[in-house]
Coordinates of N, CA, C and O in Angstrom, one line a residue:
M614 N 119.6 113.2 98.0 CA 119.0 114.4 97.4 C 119.9 115.6 97.8 O 120.2 115.7 99.0
T615 N 120.3 116.4 96.9 CA 121.1 117.6 97.2 C 120.3 118.7 97.8 O 119.1 118.8 97.6
V616 N 121.0 119.7 98.3 CA 120.3 120.9 98.9 C 119.6 121.6 97.7 O 118.5 122.1 97.9
E617 N 120.3 121.7 96.6 CA 119.7 122.4 95.4 C 118.4 121.8 95.0 O 117.5 122.4 94.6
Q618 N 118.4 120.4 95.0 CA 117.2 119.7 94.6 C 116.1 119.9 95.6 O 114.9 120.1 95.2
T619 N 116.4 119.9 96.8 CA 115.4 120.1 97.9 C 114.8 121.5 97.8 O 113.6 121.7 97.8
I620 N 115.7 122.5 97.6 CA 115.2 123.9 97.5 C 114.4 124.0 96.2 O 113.3 124.7 96.2
G621 N 114.8 123.4 95.2 CA 114.0 123.4 93.9 C 112.6 122.9 94.1 O 111.6 123.5 93.6
I622 N 112.5 121.8 94.8 CA 111.2 121.2 95.0 C 110.3 122.1 95.9 O 109.2 122.4 95.6
I623 N 110.9 122.7 96.9 CA 110.2 123.7 97.7 C 109.7 124.8 96.9 O 108.5 125.2 97.0
I624 N 110.5 125.4 96.1 CA 110.1 126.5 95.2 C 109.0 126.1 94.3 O 108.0 126.8 94.1
R625 N 109.2 125.0 93.6 CA 108.2 124.5 92.7 C 106.8 124.3 93.4 O 105.8 124.7 92.9
E626 N 106.8 123.5 94.5 CA 105.6 123.2 95.2 C 104.9 124.5 95.7 O 103.7 124.6 95.7
T627 N 105.7 125.4 96.2 CA 105.2 126.7 96.7 C 104.6 127.5 95.6 O 103.5 128.0 95.7
R628 N 105.3 127.6 94.5 CA 104.8 128.3 93.3 C 103.5 127.8 92.8 O 102.5 128.5 92.6
K629 N 103.4 126.4 92.7 CA 102.2 125.8 92.3 C 101.1 126.0 93.2 O 99.9 126.2 92.8
S630 N 101.3 125.9 94.5 CA 100.3 126.1 95.5 C 99.7 127.5 95.5 O 98.6 127.7 95.9
L631 N 100.5 128.4 95.0 CA 100.0 129.8 94.9 C 99.4 130.1 93.6 O 99.0 131.2 93.3
G632 N 99.4 129.1 92.7 CA 98.8 129.3 91.4 C 99.6 130.1 90.4 O 99.1 130.7 89.5
L633 N 100.9 130.2 90.7 CA 101.8 130.9 89.8 C 102.5 130.0 88.7 O 102.9 128.9 89.0
T634 N 102.6 130.6 87.5 CA 103.3 129.9 86.5 C 104.8 130.2 86.6 O 105.1 131.2 87.3
Q635 N 105.6 129.5 86.0 CA 107.0 129.8 86.0 C 107.2 131.2 85.3 O 108.1 132.0 85.8
E636 N 106.5 131.5 84.3 CA 106.6 132.8 83.7 C 106.2 134.0 84.6 O 106.9 135.0 84.6
K637 N 105.1 133.8 85.3 CA 104.7 134.8 86.2 C 105.7 135.0 87.4 O 106.0 136.2 87.7
L638 N 106.2 133.9 87.9 CA 107.2 134.0 89.0 C 108.5 134.7 88.5 O 109.1 135.5 89.1
A639 N 108.8 134.3 87.2 CA 110.0 135.0 86.6 C 109.8 136.5 86.5 O 110.8 137.3 86.8
D640 N 108.6 136.9 86.1 CA 108.3 138.3 86.0 C 108.5 139.0 87.4 O 109.0 140.1 87.5
I641 N 107.9 138.3 88.4 CA 108.0 138.9 89.8 C 109.4 139.1 90.3 O 109.7 140.1 90.9
I642 N 110.3 138.1 90.0 CA 111.6 138.2 90.6 C 112.6 138.7 89.5 O 113.8 138.7 89.8
D643 N 112.1 139.1 88.3 CA 112.9 139.7 87.3 C 114.0 138.8 86.8 O 115.2 139.1 86.9
T644 N 113.6 137.6 86.3 CA 114.5 136.6 85.7 C 113.8 135.9 84.6 O 112.7 136.2 84.3
A645 N 114.5 135.0 84.0 CA 114.0 134.2 82.9 C 113.2 133.0 83.4 O 113.6 132.3 84.3
P646 N 112.1 132.6 82.7 CA 111.4 131.4 83.1 C 112.3 130.2 83.0 O 112.1 129.2 83.8
S647 N 113.2 130.1 82.1 CA 114.1 129.0 82.0 C 115.0 128.8 83.2 O 115.3 127.7 83.6
Y648 N 115.3 130.0 83.8 CA 116.1 130.0 85.1 C 115.3 129.4 86.2 O 115.8 128.6 87.0
I649 N 114.0 129.7 86.2 CA 113.1 129.2 87.2 C 113.0 127.7 87.1 O 113.1 126.9 88.1
G650 N 112.9 127.2 85.8 CA 112.8 125.7 85.6 C 114.1 125.0 86.1 O 114.0 124.0 86.7
A651 N 115.2 125.6 85.8 CA 116.5 125.0 86.2 C 116.6 125.0 87.7 O 117.1 124.0 88.3
I652 N 116.2 126.0 88.4 CA 116.2 126.0 89.8 C 115.3 124.9 90.4 O 115.6 124.2 91.3
E653 N 114.1 124.8 89.8 CA 113.1 123.8 90.3 C 113.6 122.4 90.0 O 113.3 121.5 90.8
R654 N 114.5 122.2 89.1 CA 115.0 120.9 88.8 C 116.3 120.7 89.6 O 116.9 119.6 89.5
G655 N 116.7 121.6 90.4 CA 117.9 121.5 91.3 C 119.2 121.6 90.5 O 120.2 121.2 91.0
E656 N 119.1 122.3 89.4 CA 120.3 122.4 88.5 C 121.2 123.7 88.8 O 122.2 123.9 88.3
K657 N 120.7 124.6 89.7 CA 121.3 125.8 90.0 C 121.7 125.9 91.5 O 120.9 125.5 92.3
N658 N 122.8 126.5 91.8 CA 123.2 126.8 93.1 C 122.8 128.2 93.4 O 123.3 129.1 92.8
L659 N 121.9 128.3 94.3 CA 121.3 129.7 94.6 C 122.0 130.4 95.7 O 122.5 129.8 96.6
T660 N 122.1 131.7 95.5 CA 122.6 132.6 96.5 C 121.5 132.9 97.6 O 120.3 132.6 97.3
I661 N 121.9 133.3 98.7 CA 121.0 133.7 99.8 C 120.1 134.8 99.2 O 118.8 134.8 99.5
Q662 N 120.6 135.7 98.5 CA 119.8 136.8 97.9 C 118.7 136.3 97.0 O 117.6 136.8 97.0
T663 N 119.0 135.3 96.2 CA 118.0 134.7 95.3 C 117.0 134.0 96.1 O 115.8 134.1 95.8
I664 N 117.4 133.3 97.1 CA 116.4 132.6 97.9 C 115.5 133.6 98.6 O 114.2 133.5 98.7
Q665 N 116.0 134.8 99.0 CA 115.2 135.9 99.6 C 114.2 136.4 98.6 O 113.1 136.7 98.9
K666 N 114.6 136.5 97.3 CA 113.7 137.0 96.3 C 112.5 136.1 96.1 O 111.4 136.5 96.0
F667 N 112.8 134.8 96.1 CA 111.7 133.8 96.1 C 110.8 133.9 97.3 O 109.5 134.0 97.1
A668 N 111.3 134.0 98.4 CA 110.5 134.1 99.6 C 109.6 135.4 99.6 O 108.4 135.3 99.9
E669 N 110.2 136.5 99.2 CA 109.4 137.7 99.0 C 108.3 137.6 98.0 O 107.2 138.1 98.2
A670 N 108.6 136.9 96.9 CA 107.6 136.7 95.8 C 106.4 135.9 96.4 O 105.3 136.0 96.0
F671 N 106.7 135.0 97.3 CA 105.7 134.1 97.9 C 105.1 134.7 99.2 O 104.3 134.1 99.8
N672 N 105.5 136.0 99.5 CA 105.0 136.7 100.7 C 105.3 135.8 101.9 O 104.5 135.7 102.8
M673 N 106.6 135.3 102.0 CA 107.0 134.5 103.1 C 108.3 135.0 103.6 O 109.1 135.7 102.9
D674 N 108.6 134.6 104.8 CA 110.0 134.8 105.4 C 110.8 133.6 104.8 O 110.3 132.5 104.5
V675 N 112.1 133.8 104.6 CA 113.0 132.8 104.1 C 112.9 131.5 104.9 O 112.7 130.4 104.4
F676 N 112.9 131.6 106.2 CA 112.8 130.5 107.1 C 111.5 129.7 107.0 O 111.4 128.5 107.0
E677 N 110.4 130.5 106.8 CA 109.1 129.9 106.6 C 109.1 129.1 105.3 O 108.6 128.0 105.3
M678 N 109.6 129.7 104.3 CA 109.6 129.0 103.0 C 110.4 127.7 103.0 O 110.0 126.7 102.6
L679 N 111.6 127.8 103.6 CA 112.4 126.6 103.7 C 111.9 125.5 104.7 O 112.2 124.4 104.5
S680 N 111.1 126.0 105.6 CA 110.5 125.0 106.5 C 109.4 124.1 105.9 O 109.0 123.1 106.4
V681 N 109.0 124.5 104.7 CA 108.0 123.7 103.9 C 108.6 122.3 103.8 O 107.8 121.3 103.8
K682 N 109.9 122.2 103.6 CA 110.5 120.8 103.5 C 110.1 120.0 104.7 O 109.9 118.8 104.5
M683 N 110.1 120.5 105.8 CA 109.8 119.8 107.0 C 108.4 119.2 107.0 O 108.1 118.1 107.6
K684 N 107.5 119.8 106.3 CA 106.1 119.4 106.2 C 105.9 118.3 105.2 O 104.8 117.7 105.1
Q685 N 106.8 118.1 104.3 CA 106.6 117.2 103.2 C 107.0 115.8 103.6 O 108.0 115.6 104.3
D686 N 106.4 114.8 103.1 CA 106.7 113.4 103.3 C 108.0 113.1 102.4 O 108.1 113.5 101.3
E687 N 109.0 112.5 103.0 CA 110.2 112.3 102.4 C 110.1 111.4 101.1 O 110.7 111.7 100.1
T688 N 109.2 110.4 101.1 CA 109.0 109.6 100.0 C 108.4 110.4 98.8 O 108.8 110.3 97.7
L689 N 107.4 111.2 99.1 CA 106.8 112.0 98.1 C 107.8 113.1 97.5 O 107.8 113.3 96.3
T690 N 108.6 113.6 98.4 CA 109.6 114.5 97.9 C 110.6 113.8 96.9 O 110.9 114.3 95.9
A691 N 111.0 112.6 97.2 CA 111.9 111.9 96.4 C 111.2 111.5 95.1 O 111.8 111.6 94.0
I692 N 110.0 111.1 95.1 CA 109.2 110.8 93.9 C 109.1 112.0 93.0 O 109.3 112.0 91.8
N693 N 108.7 113.1 93.6 CA 108.6 114.4 92.9 C 109.9 114.8 92.2 O 109.9 115.2 91.1
L694 N 111.0 114.7 92.9 CA 112.3 115.0 92.3 C 112.6 114.1 91.1 O 113.0 114.6 90.1
L695 N 112.3 112.8 91.2 CA 112.5 111.9 90.1 C 111.6 112.3 88.9 O 112.0 112.3 87.7
L696 N 110.4 112.6 89.2 CA 109.4 113.0 88.1 C 109.8 114.2 87.4 O 109.7 114.3 86.2
I697 N 110.2 115.3 88.1 CA 110.5 116.5 87.4 C 111.7 116.4 86.6 O 111.9 117.3 85.7
Q698 N 112.5 115.4 86.7 CA 113.7 115.2 85.9 C 113.4 114.5 84.6 O 114.2 114.3 83.8
Q699 N 112.1 114.0 84.5 CA 111.7 113.2 83.3 C 111.1 114.1 82.3 O 110.6 115.2 82.5
S700 N 111.0 113.6 81.0 CA 110.3 114.3 80.0 C 108.8 114.2 80.2 O 108.4 113.4 81.0
E701 N 108.1 115.1 79.6 CA 106.6 115.1 79.8 C 106.0 113.8 79.3 O 105.1 113.3 80.0
K702 N 106.5 113.3 78.2 CA 106.0 112.0 77.7 C 106.2 110.9 78.7 O 105.3 110.1 79.0
R703 N 107.4 110.8 79.3 CA 107.7 109.8 80.3 C 106.9 110.0 81.6 O 106.4 109.0 82.2
R704 N 106.6 111.3 82.0 CA 105.8 111.5 83.2 C 104.4 111.0 82.9 O 103.8 110.5 83.8
R705 N 103.9 111.2 81.7 CA 102.5 110.7 81.4 C 102.4 109.2 81.5 O 101.5 108.6 82.0
K706 N 103.5 108.5 81.1 CA 103.5 107.1 81.2 C 103.6 106.6 82.6 O 102.9 105.7 83.0
I707 N 104.4 107.3 83.4 CA 104.5 107.0 84.8 C 103.1 107.2 85.5 O 102.7 106.4 86.3
L708 N 102.5 108.3 85.2 CA 101.2 108.6 85.8 C 100.2 107.5 85.4 O 99.4 107.1 86.3
S709 N 100.2 107.0 84.2 CA 99.3 105.9 83.8 C 99.6 104.7 84.6 O 98.6 104.0 85.1
L710 N 100.8 104.4 84.9 CA 101.2 103.2 85.7 C 100.7 103.4 87.2 O 100.2 102.5 87.8
I711 N 100.9 104.6 87.7 CA 100.4 104.9 89.1 C 98.9 104.8 89.1 O 98.4 104.2 90.1
Q712 N 98.2 105.3 88.2 CA 96.8 105.2 88.2 C 96.3 103.8 88.1 O 95.4 103.4 88.8
L713 N 97.0 103.0 87.3 CA 96.6 101.6 87.1 C 96.9 100.9 88.5 O 96.0 100.1 88.9
F714 N 98.0 101.2 89.1 CA 98.3 100.5 90.4 C 97.4 101.0 91.5 O 97.1 100.2 92.4
C715 N 96.9 102.2 91.4 CA 96.0 102.7 92.5 C 94.5 102.5 92.3 O 93.7 102.8 93.2
E716 N 94.2 101.8 91.2 CA 92.7 101.5 91.0 C 92.3 100.5 92.0 O 93.0 99.6 92.4
P717 N 91.1 100.7 92.5 CA 90.6 99.8 93.5 C 90.4 98.4 92.9 O 90.0 98.2 91.8
D718 N 90.6 97.4 93.7 CA 90.4 96.0 93.3 C 88.9 95.7 93.1 O 88.1 96.2 93.8
E719 N 88.6 95.0 92.1 CA 87.2 94.7 91.8 C 86.8 93.4 92.5 O 87.5 92.5 92.8

């Protein structure tokens, strides 16, 4: 997993935990929602200033925001990265498989 992908996951998970849409976050940091999506997918190389904008939008210190990675399970992070790179249709199929697999045995 690249640094860009890891930071993208941190931003996505933090944004979602705060109940922000990509559109609302884009308004806060004065950018386009499509740029937020590209960052969350790990497709953009961020400057320190851009990372600072995200941290401020989340009312966090940069180091606090980046430390979120330390709190996540590595397997879940890898799964999340794979999922966000899939189409919505494919994610729904994967979710169905996971739900089937996780059903209690009868």
